[in-house]
Amino acid sequence: MELPYLEDVSPGTGSLPPRAWYARSDATSLSLNGSWRFRLSPAADTADDSFASDGYDAGAWDTVAVPGHWVLQGHGAPIYTNMVYPFPVDPPRVPTENPTGDHLRTFDLPDDWPTTTIGGATLRFDGVESCARVWLNGTELGEFKGSRLPHEFTVGHLLKPSGNVLAVRVHQWSSGSYLEDQDQWWLPGIFRDVTLLHRPEGCALDFFTHASYDHRAGTGTLRVDSDVDGRVTVPELGVDVATGESVTVDVEPWTAETPRLYDGVLATPGERVPLRIGFRTVAVEDGVIKVNGRRILFRGVNRHEFHPQTGRALDLATMRTDVLLMKQHNINAVRTSHYPPHPAFLDLCDELGLWVIDECDLETHGFTEQGWRGNPVDDDRWTPALLDRAARMVERDKNHASVIIWSLGNECGTGRGLTAMARWIRARDADRLIHYEGDATCADTDMYSRMYADHAEVERIGRREDTDGPRSRRHLPFILCEYGHAMGNGPGGLSEYQALFDAHERNQGGFIWEWIDHGLAHPEFGYAYGGDFGEELHDGNFVCDGLVFPDRMPSPGLEAYKRVIQPVGFAYDAGAGTVRVTNLHDFADLSHLSFEWTYISDDEASEGGELAVPPELGPGESVELKLPDPPLASRDAETFLHLAAMVGVTTTNWTKLDHGVARAEFRVSPRPAIPPATGERPQREGDFITLGPGTFDARTGELHTLNDIPLTSAPRLDIWRAPTDNDNGASWQGGQRNGLVWRELGLHRMQHRLDAVELTDELLTVRTRVAPAARDIGLRTVYRWTSDATRLRLAVSVMPEGEWTVPLPRLGIRLGLPAEYGVAQWFGGGPCEAYPDTAAASDIGTWFMQVDRMQTPYVRPQENGARADVRWAELRAGFDGEGVRVAGEPAFWFTARRWTTEQLDAATHRTDLVPGDTVWVHLDHGQHGIGSQSCGPGVLPQHQLHAAPAEFAFTFARRDAAPQVPPPVGPPPGRTSP
Ligand code: IPT
C-alpha cells in the first residue's frame, strides 16, 4: 500500500535545501503573520484540496492567529503526554482521527516590492506542527514535516501584484509525530512566522561564518564561506576580504560572560546581509571542554518554548524576557530542549551571552514502552528524515557564536540513524562539539552526559571512576544535561551538586530541568495541566516542572539556584575579621561589580559600607580583605554580617545598576537567651484553667485564648504536610516514595489521645499520644506550659514509639488565629520560602509580609511557604495592629496560611484554595528536605527528618499596636525582586 505524504517516512517534497537563517538584509520581505481563515476537519481528508484552488470562497470560515496553535484558539484541545504516544504505535501510520486545519491567507505585494525582479521570491515557514502541505495561487508547492525547523519554497514565478492566495493544510499527526515525542503539550498549528522573502538576482544563498579565537596570540581568524561570491567587511576591525578568504586580526573574544560581537556585512552582488560575529574556539582538551583555552562551567537550564496563552508561539519580547531573567539569575547556559528554538532566541543568546546546546527536533521516547522495538532511529528507512532534521538545524543555526554544541536529540535510545546524523554534522561543522545523552557508550559524542544521576554517581564520574561504560568514555568531559527536577516545591540538593562540579574538573556543570512550568491559562483552573482538557491518556502535572511559573514569575527554586551558582564566593574568618572573596567567573574580571558589607542585628540596627574588592581580580583568583569591626549593638543583639556583590560602576546589557549578583551571610554574635517565663501559678476556675495571659480548657488542656485573642484552633502537635511532587516521587525512581508511604501509614489523619492534664506549682502539663489509626507507631507528646504573667511558654517534648521506617514530613505545632491576624513580621530567614535543602537564598533579616504573600503559588498546590531559621515571628491585625509574638527555642520554621494543610493537600489547582476564617500558623522544629525525586534522587541523608526524641519551646507574648510606619515589603538591597 502506498502511504499518503503525511504517513510516509520521507521528510517531504518540494522545499529548498536548508540554509542559514537571518532576520534582516537589504532585500525586501513581507510578513504573512496575522489573521488567517481557518477550517478544522476531524480527519485528514487528503483527497479534497478544492480550498486551495483559485476563487475558493472561505468567507464562512472562522479565523485564527498565525503564528498560533488552533487548539489554543477554540478549536479542539491540547493533549499532554510525557513519553507515551497518544495514538497506537504502528509507525509510520497515524490515526484516522487526525485533526486537520486548513489555513487560507490572501495578500497583495507591497507597493515597494521590486516588480522588475518579481521572479525571485522565497516563502519561508519557521515552524508548523506537524505536517503541512502548501499551495500558492492554486499551485501546489510541496509538503513537509519537522515541526520546529524551517522550510522554504521558491514562489517568485507564482506571485501576482495583488490577490495572492496562500493555502496551507496542517495535519496534527504524521509520521513526523513519531520523531517528536518530547515531554510537552501536543500543539498543532502554524506556530512560527510565515514570511515572503524577495530574492534579488545575485542574492546571498547560504553562508557559513567561521570565527575562531587563538587565546595565545589574542587574535581572531575570520572566514565566511558563501554559495554566492562576495565581500565581507567588518569596519571595526578594518576587515575587507573576499568570501572564502581567511583573515587574522587582533580581537576581543566572545564568551557567554563577555559577549563581544563585531558587526559586519556580507555583500553579494544582489544583497547585503548584516553579520554579528563572535570569535571563539571550542574544543575538548585533556578531557575537558574548553572555550578559548579555558575550562567552562555550565550553570544551565533546559528551556522549552512556552507561553501560558500562546503555547509554543512566542513573541520577541517573551524570548528576551527569558534571556534577561536567566542572566539576572546567574544562569550562563541553555539547552534548547528538545528542538531548535525560534531562531531569534539564538540572536539574543549571541547578544546577551549564553552558552547554547542546540538540540535537534528529535525524540522517540514512546518506543521505550515497546522495548524500543521499531525505533525509527535504528531503522534505515527513517534515516533520510533524521538527516534532514540534522541538516535543517545545523544549516539554520551555524552562524551563532552562542551555539557551541549540537545535540542529536533527546531520549531516542540508540541506533544507526543517530550515528549517521553525528557523522554528517561532524563533516559539515568540525568546529563544534556533539552531545547526545541516550548512548552510554558515547560512540558518537564528544562528552559523557547523564540525566538525574545522583550525587554519589556524579562524584564517581568526577573522579573518572565510572566503570559501567567503555574505558574510552572516562577520557571525556562530563555534563548533567538534566538535573534538579524543578517540579513543584524544589529542587533540593543543588548546593551539593555544585560542590561536585567545583571539586572535579571533569564535572562541567549541568542544566536544571526545566526553565518554565507549561501550565496553560484556564478560566476554571487558573493554570491547566495534563488531564484538564479531558485527555484519556495524560501525565498530569508532570508538565509543570519549571524554575519560573507559567507567567514567568521566578519561583523560590530559581532564587536558590541563583545563589548556588553565583559567580563570586565569600569566606569569612571571624577570628581575623577578614573575608576572602573569590572570582568564580570563567572569563570575566570583577570590574562590573561593586561590593558591600552590612552588619544587621535583631534590634534593627544596621551599619554598612563599601568593600574594596580589586576590580581586576581575574577568574579563579581570590583576595583577602579586612572588615570593619561589628557595631556595638552586636554585644546584646544577635548580629549578622552580610556581603553582597552588585552590578555597579557600569551597567551591563542584561540588567540595571545595583542588581544583586552574589550574597553571603555569616553570624558574628550569638543570639541572647530568652528570659525564662516562669513564676505564675496555673489556676483552675470552673471549666477553665488560667495561666498568665492564657486560658485553657480544663478538661482537654487546650489553649483557648491568648492575650484575649480567641484561638480558632489550639496549638497541638502536627507532623503532616501536603506532599510535594518530590515527596510523591516518580514510579521509575529508586528509593522509597515518602509521600505515598506517609499517606499509607495515615500520617495525614493522626489521632491525639489525651492522657493527663496536670497542674503543679508553676506548670500546666498536658500528656498525650499522637498516632495514626491501624498502626502501633506513635509519638508520645507532652506539652508543658509556664508563664511570668505577661508571657506564656510552651515546651514540647516528643518521644517516638514503635518502629518508624519513614522520615517525618514535619515536626512542630499548629494553631489557628482569627482571620484578621493577616500580617506577619519575623526575624529569620527570608524573604522567600526555604526547606532544609533549598535554603541557599534564605537571608536572615527582619521581614514583613502579608500572609497572603507568603504563599508560593505552585500550579498543583502542595507544601510551600516555610521560612527558615526564624528566631521570632509576629502575626498582627493589619500593618501596625496588635497581635501575637512568638519566640522559638531553638529557631524554627515559620509558615502561615489561610487554609489548612488538609485543604492544601486536597487542592488540585490554585483556584481550589479559598481563604477561610482562620490564619493557620505552623511553628516547626523540623522539616523534611525536598530532594528531587519527582525525577531524580531523593533527600540527602543530612536533610532528612527522622522520628527521634525532640524538645523545643515557644514563648508567646502580646504584640502591641505599632504606631510607626512599617519597613517596606520586599527583598533586601542587592537582590532581584520577582
Ligand atoms: C527526561 C526528559 O528528557 C525530559 O524531556 C523530561 O521528560 C524530564 O525527563 C522529566 O520532566 S526523561 C526521564 C524519564 C528521565
XYZ file of N, CA, C and O in Angstrom, residues 795-919:
500
model
N 6.655 24.329 76.219
C 7.757 23.421 75.895
C 7.134 22.100 75.448
O 6.260 21.567 76.126
N 7.575 21.636 74.295
C 7.011 20.396 73.745
C 8.089 19.331 73.790
O 9.229 19.586 73.378
N 7.742 18.153 74.285
C 8.705 17.058 74.145
C 8.034 15.897 73.441
O 6.868 15.586 73.682
N 8.773 15.314 72.533
C 8.222 14.266 71.667
C 9.104 13.032 71.788
O 10.331 13.116 71.669
N 8.469 11.904 72.036
C 9.199 10.651 72.166
C 8.554 9.618 71.224
O 7.417 9.221 71.430
N 9.252 9.234 70.159
C 8.665 8.268 69.232
C 8.505 6.891 69.877
O 9.337 6.498 70.702
N 7.469 6.200 69.486
C 7.236 4.829 69.943
C 7.010 3.938 68.732
O 6.420 4.377 67.736
N 7.452 2.699 68.830
C 7.286 1.766 67.718
C 8.375 1.982 66.691
O 9.309 2.770 66.876
N 8.204 1.263 65.575
C 9.272 1.289 64.577
C 8.923 2.245 63.441
O 8.056 1.944 62.615
N 9.566 3.382 63.418
C 9.333 4.381 62.360
C 10.289 4.099 61.208
O 11.493 4.239 61.359
N 9.746 3.720 60.069
C 10.614 3.397 58.924
C 10.585 4.501 57.864
O 11.180 4.363 56.807
N 9.859 5.574 58.174
C 9.828 6.716 57.233
C 10.255 7.970 57.955
O 10.041 8.100 59.154
N 10.820 8.913 57.204
C 11.059 10.219 57.817
C 9.727 10.880 58.143
O 8.686 10.503 57.581
N 9.738 11.859 59.030
C 8.527 12.629 59.301
C 8.429 13.743 58.262
O 9.446 14.313 57.868
N 7.211 14.082 57.819
C 7.071 15.230 56.905
C 7.530 16.523 57.585
O 8.272 17.307 57.011
N 7.070 16.743 58.804
C 7.444 17.922 59.584
C 7.271 17.559 61.050
O 6.650 16.546 61.378
N 7.784 18.374 61.959
C 7.539 18.156 63.380
C 7.428 19.527 64.023
O 8.393 20.295 64.059
N 6.218 19.817 64.524
C 6.025 21.124 65.147
C 4.616 21.237 65.673
O 3.954 20.222 65.902
N 4.194 22.471 65.908
C 2.813 22.667 66.337
C 2.094 23.543 65.330
O 2.719 24.289 64.569
N 0.778 23.378 65.332
C 0.000 24.325 64.534
C -1.113 24.877 65.389
O -1.619 24.203 66.293
N -1.471 26.114 65.104
C -2.562 26.754 65.820
C -3.316 27.662 64.858
O -2.815 27.976 63.772
N -4.507 28.060 65.270
C -5.312 28.920 64.407
C -5.610 30.248 65.074
O -5.993 30.297 66.241
N -5.409 31.341 64.353
C -5.757 32.680 64.826
C -6.912 33.207 63.978
O -7.073 32.801 62.825
N -7.688 34.133 64.531
C -8.753 34.725 63.715
C -8.176 35.369 62.444
O -7.035 35.851 62.447
N -8.998 35.417 61.409
C -8.545 35.834 60.075
C -7.901 37.222 60.056
O -7.058 37.506 59.207
N -8.289 38.086 61.009
C -7.755 39.460 60.951
C -6.249 39.525 61.200
O -5.611 40.511 60.862
N -5.659 38.474 61.772
C -4.207 38.497 62.052
C -3.431 38.087 60.796
O -2.743 37.079 60.764
N -3.568 38.897 59.783
C -3.090 38.509 58.454
C -1.786 39.144 58.007
O -1.440 39.073 56.841
N -1.060 39.755 58.947
C 0.221 40.357 58.564
C 1.319 39.748 59.431
O 1.173 39.656 60.648
N 2.403 39.335 58.810
C 3.489 38.677 59.546
C 4.742 39.531 59.523
O 5.027 40.214 58.543
N 5.456 39.479 60.620
C 6.801 40.046 60.663
C 7.670 39.028 61.381
O 7.203 38.372 62.316
N 8.872 38.865 60.927
C 9.731 37.899 61.619
C 11.193 38.276 61.484
O 11.575 39.005 60.570
N 11.969 37.769 62.423
C 13.422 37.886 62.333
C 13.948 36.483 62.070
O 13.829 35.585 62.912
N 14.474 36.296 60.871
C 14.923 34.964 60.485
C 15.132 34.929 58.996
O 15.339 35.967 58.357
N 15.067 33.748 58.435
C 15.336 33.582 57.009
C 14.207 34.134 56.154
O 13.040 33.974 56.453
N 14.573 34.801 55.091
C 13.585 35.323 54.164
C 14.295 35.999 53.007
O 15.504 35.912 52.916
N 13.601 36.702 52.144
C 12.145 36.813 52.197
C 11.437 35.580 51.662
O 10.271 35.394 51.923
N 12.173 34.716 50.948
C 11.435 33.656 50.262
C 11.435 32.370 51.067
O 12.148 32.203 52.050
N 10.635 31.462 50.624
C 10.457 30.147 51.235
C 11.772 29.373 51.266
O 12.638 29.569 50.400
N 11.908 28.486 52.235
C 13.112 27.653 52.303
C 12.806 26.353 53.032
O 11.975 26.326 53.948
N 13.463 25.302 52.614
C 13.403 23.990 53.282
C 14.852 23.557 53.499
O 15.780 24.202 52.991
N 15.064 22.468 54.247
C 16.449 22.173 54.631
C 17.436 22.132 53.466
O 18.580 22.549 53.618
N 16.997 21.662 52.302
C 17.948 21.544 51.189
C 17.630 22.514 50.052
O 18.077 22.324 48.926
N 16.840 23.563 50.356
C 16.554 24.564 49.317
C 16.776 25.972 49.869
O 16.201 26.931 49.371
N 17.579 26.077 50.913
C 17.626 27.327 51.672
C 18.726 28.286 51.228
O 18.993 29.275 51.897
N 19.346 28.034 50.087
C 20.512 28.840 49.694
C 20.216 30.338 49.628
O 21.086 31.155 49.898
N 18.995 30.715 49.254
C 18.695 32.142 49.074
C 17.993 32.748 50.283
O 17.493 33.857 50.216
N 17.951 32.001 51.374
C 17.268 32.496 52.564
C 18.247 33.340 53.379
O 19.291 32.862 53.797
N 17.921 34.609 53.574
C 18.815 35.520 54.295
C 18.192 35.923 55.614
O 17.023 36.317 55.657
N 18.990 35.930 56.671
C 18.482 36.376 57.964
C 18.267 37.886 57.928
O 19.133 38.642 57.486
N 17.096 38.274 58.377
C 16.790 39.698 58.432
C 15.431 39.869 59.078
O 14.798 38.890 59.495
N 14.988 41.093 59.184
C 13.633 41.351 59.667
C 12.742 41.499 58.451
O 12.951 42.388 57.627
N 11.785 40.620 58.343
C 10.922 40.568 57.155
C 9.502 40.877 57.556
O 9.072 40.555 58.667
N 8.773 41.446 56.617
C 7.442 41.949 56.891
C 6.589 41.629 55.671
O 6.948 42.003 54.555
N 5.508 40.918 55.847
C 4.773 40.450 54.669
C 3.340 40.064 55.047
O 3.116 39.540 56.127
N 2.418 40.307 54.123
C 1.074 39.793 54.354
C 1.089 38.271 54.240
O 1.817 37.723 53.402
N 0.267 37.621 55.031
C 0.183 36.161 54.981
C -0.132 35.707 53.552
O 0.431 34.720 53.065
N -0.990 36.440 52.887
C -1.345 36.038 51.507
C -0.111 36.000 50.602
O -0.040 35.201 49.684
N 0.839 36.869 50.888
C 2.039 36.919 50.040
C 3.084 35.889 50.447
O 4.102 35.744 49.772
N 2.854 35.232 51.539
C 3.820 34.209 51.966
C 3.597 32.882 51.238
O 4.353 31.938 51.428
N 2.545 32.807 50.450
C 2.232 31.558 49.749
C 3.017 31.479 48.446
O 3.123 32.462 47.720
N 3.537 30.318 48.148
C 4.178 30.115 46.848
C 3.156 29.404 45.959
O 2.714 28.306 46.295
N 2.778 30.041 44.859
C 1.640 29.509 44.092
C 2.004 28.372 43.141
O 1.936 28.516 41.919
N 2.421 27.239 43.689
C 2.697 26.094 42.807
C 1.433 25.746 42.029
O 0.331 25.825 42.571
N 1.608 25.386 40.759
C 0.445 25.153 39.891
C -0.418 24.031 40.461
O -1.637 24.141 40.500
N 0.208 22.943 40.916
C -0.535 21.954 41.703
C -0.202 22.247 43.161
O 0.938 22.105 43.585
N -1.201 22.684 43.941
C -0.919 23.079 45.312
C -0.240 21.956 46.113
O -0.555 20.781 45.953
N 0.684 22.347 46.961
C 1.443 21.406 47.790
C 2.149 22.207 48.855
O 2.114 23.437 48.829
N 2.781 21.494 49.798
C 3.513 22.173 50.872
C 4.357 23.307 50.306
O 5.068 23.131 49.312
N 4.292 24.449 50.958
C 5.077 25.601 50.498
C 5.125 26.635 51.588
O 4.401 26.547 52.582
N 5.957 27.616 51.395
C 5.885 28.850 52.175
C 6.612 28.864 53.507
O 6.518 29.849 54.231
N 7.346 27.801 53.869
C 8.063 27.843 55.147
C 9.186 28.868 55.082
O 9.825 29.038 54.043
N 9.436 29.553 56.203
C 10.586 30.442 56.332
C 11.526 29.797 57.346
O 11.083 29.316 58.391
N 12.809 29.811 57.027
C 13.791 29.048 57.800
C 14.415 29.878 58.918
O 14.438 31.117 58.845
N 14.937 29.218 59.919
C 15.782 29.845 60.958
C 15.122 31.041 61.624
O 15.780 32.051 61.898
N 13.841 30.943 61.864
C 13.130 32.096 62.424
C 13.345 32.143 63.935
O 13.145 31.158 64.639
N 13.809 33.296 64.437
C 14.036 33.490 65.870
C 12.733 33.887 66.547
O 12.408 33.414 67.612
N 12.059 34.841 65.936
C 10.746 35.219 66.440
C 9.861 35.614 65.263
O 10.366 36.000 64.202
N 8.559 35.480 65.482
C 7.598 35.883 64.451
C 6.408 36.528 65.127
O 6.084 36.204 66.269
N 5.806 37.448 64.393
C 4.591 38.090 64.903
C 3.494 37.970 63.869
O 3.761 38.020 62.678
N 2.270 37.849 64.376
C 1.110 37.954 63.494
C 0.261 39.069 64.017
O -0.061 39.121 65.212
N -0.054 39.987 63.132
C -0.709 41.214 63.552
C -1.987 41.451 62.779
O -2.105 41.041 61.622
N -2.882 42.201 63.437
C -4.113 42.622 62.777
C -3.800 43.913 62.032
O -3.800 44.985 62.624
N -3.458 43.798 60.773
C -3.103 44.983 59.987
C -1.635 45.320 60.151
O -0.950 44.787 61.028
N -1.144 46.233 59.303
C 0.287 46.502 59.280
C 0.813 47.052 60.590
O 1.937 46.775 60.978
N 0.019 47.861 61.268
C 0.512 48.387 62.533
C -0.371 47.949 63.693
O -0.371 48.552 64.749
N -1.155 46.888 63.489
C -2.095 46.447 64.518
C -1.440 45.608 65.596
O -0.267 45.248 65.523
N -2.253 45.317 66.656
C -1.741 44.466 67.737
C -1.752 43.018 67.276
O -2.322 42.677 66.238
N -1.117 42.167 68.087
C -1.082 40.774 67.702
C -0.313 39.915 68.673
O -0.217 40.237 69.862
N 0.226 38.820 68.154
C 0.926 37.832 68.967
C 2.364 37.767 68.508
O 2.644 37.813 67.310
N 3.253 37.637 69.465
C 4.660 37.444 69.128
C 5.075 36.086 69.679
O 4.725 35.742 70.807
N 5.806 35.345 68.903
C 6.293 34.059 69.388
C 7.789 33.951 69.108
O 8.241 34.246 68.006
N 8.520 33.557 70.153
C 9.968 33.373 70.006
C 10.274 31.893 70.197
O 9.670 31.244 71.057
N 11.152 31.375 69.391
C 11.419 29.926 69.431
C 12.741 29.607 70.086
O 13.713 30.348 69.959
N 12.760 28.488 70.779
C 14.000 27.932 71.324
C 14.070 26.466 70.934
O 13.294 25.687 71.488
N 14.843 26.075 69.969
C 15.723 26.897 69.140
C 14.920 27.608 68.042
O 13.694 27.573 68.061
N 15.641 28.222 67.074
C 14.973 28.848 65.926
C 14.092 27.812 65.241
O 14.336 26.611 65.345
N 13.083 28.273 64.535
C 12.076 27.353 63.999
C 11.741 27.681 62.542
O 12.235 28.658 61.974
N 10.922 26.811 61.947
C 10.381 27.038 60.600
C 9.013 27.668 60.773
O 8.172 27.130 61.486
N 8.803 28.761 60.103
C 7.565 29.536 60.283
C 6.743 29.500 58.997
O 7.250 29.837 57.926
N 5.492 29.092 59.138
C 4.583 29.035 57.983
C 3.235 29.577 58.420
O 2.775 29.258 59.520
N 2.604 30.392 57.606
C 1.257 30.877 57.913
C 0.442 30.888 56.633
O 0.954 31.264 55.580
N -0.783 30.415 56.718
C -1.637 30.408 55.522
C -3.101 30.471 55.911
O -3.440 30.282 57.072
N -3.936 30.753 54.919
C -5.361 30.936 55.190
C -6.182 29.681 54.923
O -7.391 29.728 54.788
N -5.511 28.568 54.751
C -6.216 27.281 54.614
C -5.428 26.236 55.380
O -4.255 26.450 55.726
N -6.067 25.118 55.630
C -5.398 24.073 56.401
C -4.507 23.246 55.484
O -4.638 23.273 54.256
N -3.641 22.506 56.101
C -2.820 21.565 55.353
C -3.711 20.567 54.617
O -3.426 20.177 53.482
N -4.807 20.177 55.260
C -5.717 19.208 54.635
C -6.340 19.808 53.369
O -6.490 19.119 52.358
N -6.704 21.092 53.432
C -7.263 21.744 52.235
C -6.196 21.891 51.151
O -6.468 21.694 49.972
N -5.001 22.204 51.577
C -3.892 22.335 50.621
C -3.644 20.985 49.945
O -3.428 20.901 48.732
N -3.708 19.943 50.740
C -3.477 18.582 50.248
C -4.575 18.158 49.261
O -4.306 17.489 48.264
N -5.808 18.577 49.541
C -6.925 18.149 48.684
C -6.984 18.953 47.384
O -7.566 18.502 46.392
N -6.381 20.135 47.371
C -6.495 21.009 46.197
C -5.733 20.415 45.020
O -4.660 19.844 45.189
N -6.289 20.562 43.841
C -5.565 20.118 42.648
C -5.114 21.304 41.793
O -4.255 21.155 40.936
N -5.733 22.456 41.998
C -5.358 23.655 41.248
C -5.392 24.851 42.194
O -6.078 24.820 43.213
N -4.705 25.910 41.807
C -4.674 27.119 42.643
C -6.071 27.603 43.012
O -6.287 28.115 44.101
N -6.989 27.478 42.058
C -8.322 28.041 42.282
C -9.109 27.269 43.334
O -10.168 27.714 43.759
N -8.606 26.105 43.762
C -9.279 25.370 44.841
C -9.002 25.986 46.210
O -9.654 25.631 47.188
N -8.009 26.834 46.299
C -7.608 27.359 47.596
C -8.351 28.651 47.890
O -8.149 29.667 47.227
N -9.238 28.575 48.874
C -10.073 29.722 49.204
C -9.820 30.087 50.659
O -9.908 29.219 51.539
N -9.501 31.349 50.947
C -9.246 31.745 52.334
C -10.442 31.458 53.236
O -11.597 31.679 52.836
N -10.167 30.950 54.436
C -11.228 30.700 55.408
C -11.176 31.735 56.519
O -10.601 32.813 56.349
N -11.767 31.388 57.684
C -11.856 32.377 58.762
C -10.684 32.278 59.732
O -10.735 32.818 60.828
N -9.642 31.561 59.331
C -8.519 31.331 60.240
C -7.193 31.571 59.534
O -7.051 31.264 58.357
N -6.267 32.146 60.286
C -4.875 32.137 59.825
C -4.213 30.959 60.514
O -4.105 30.918 61.750
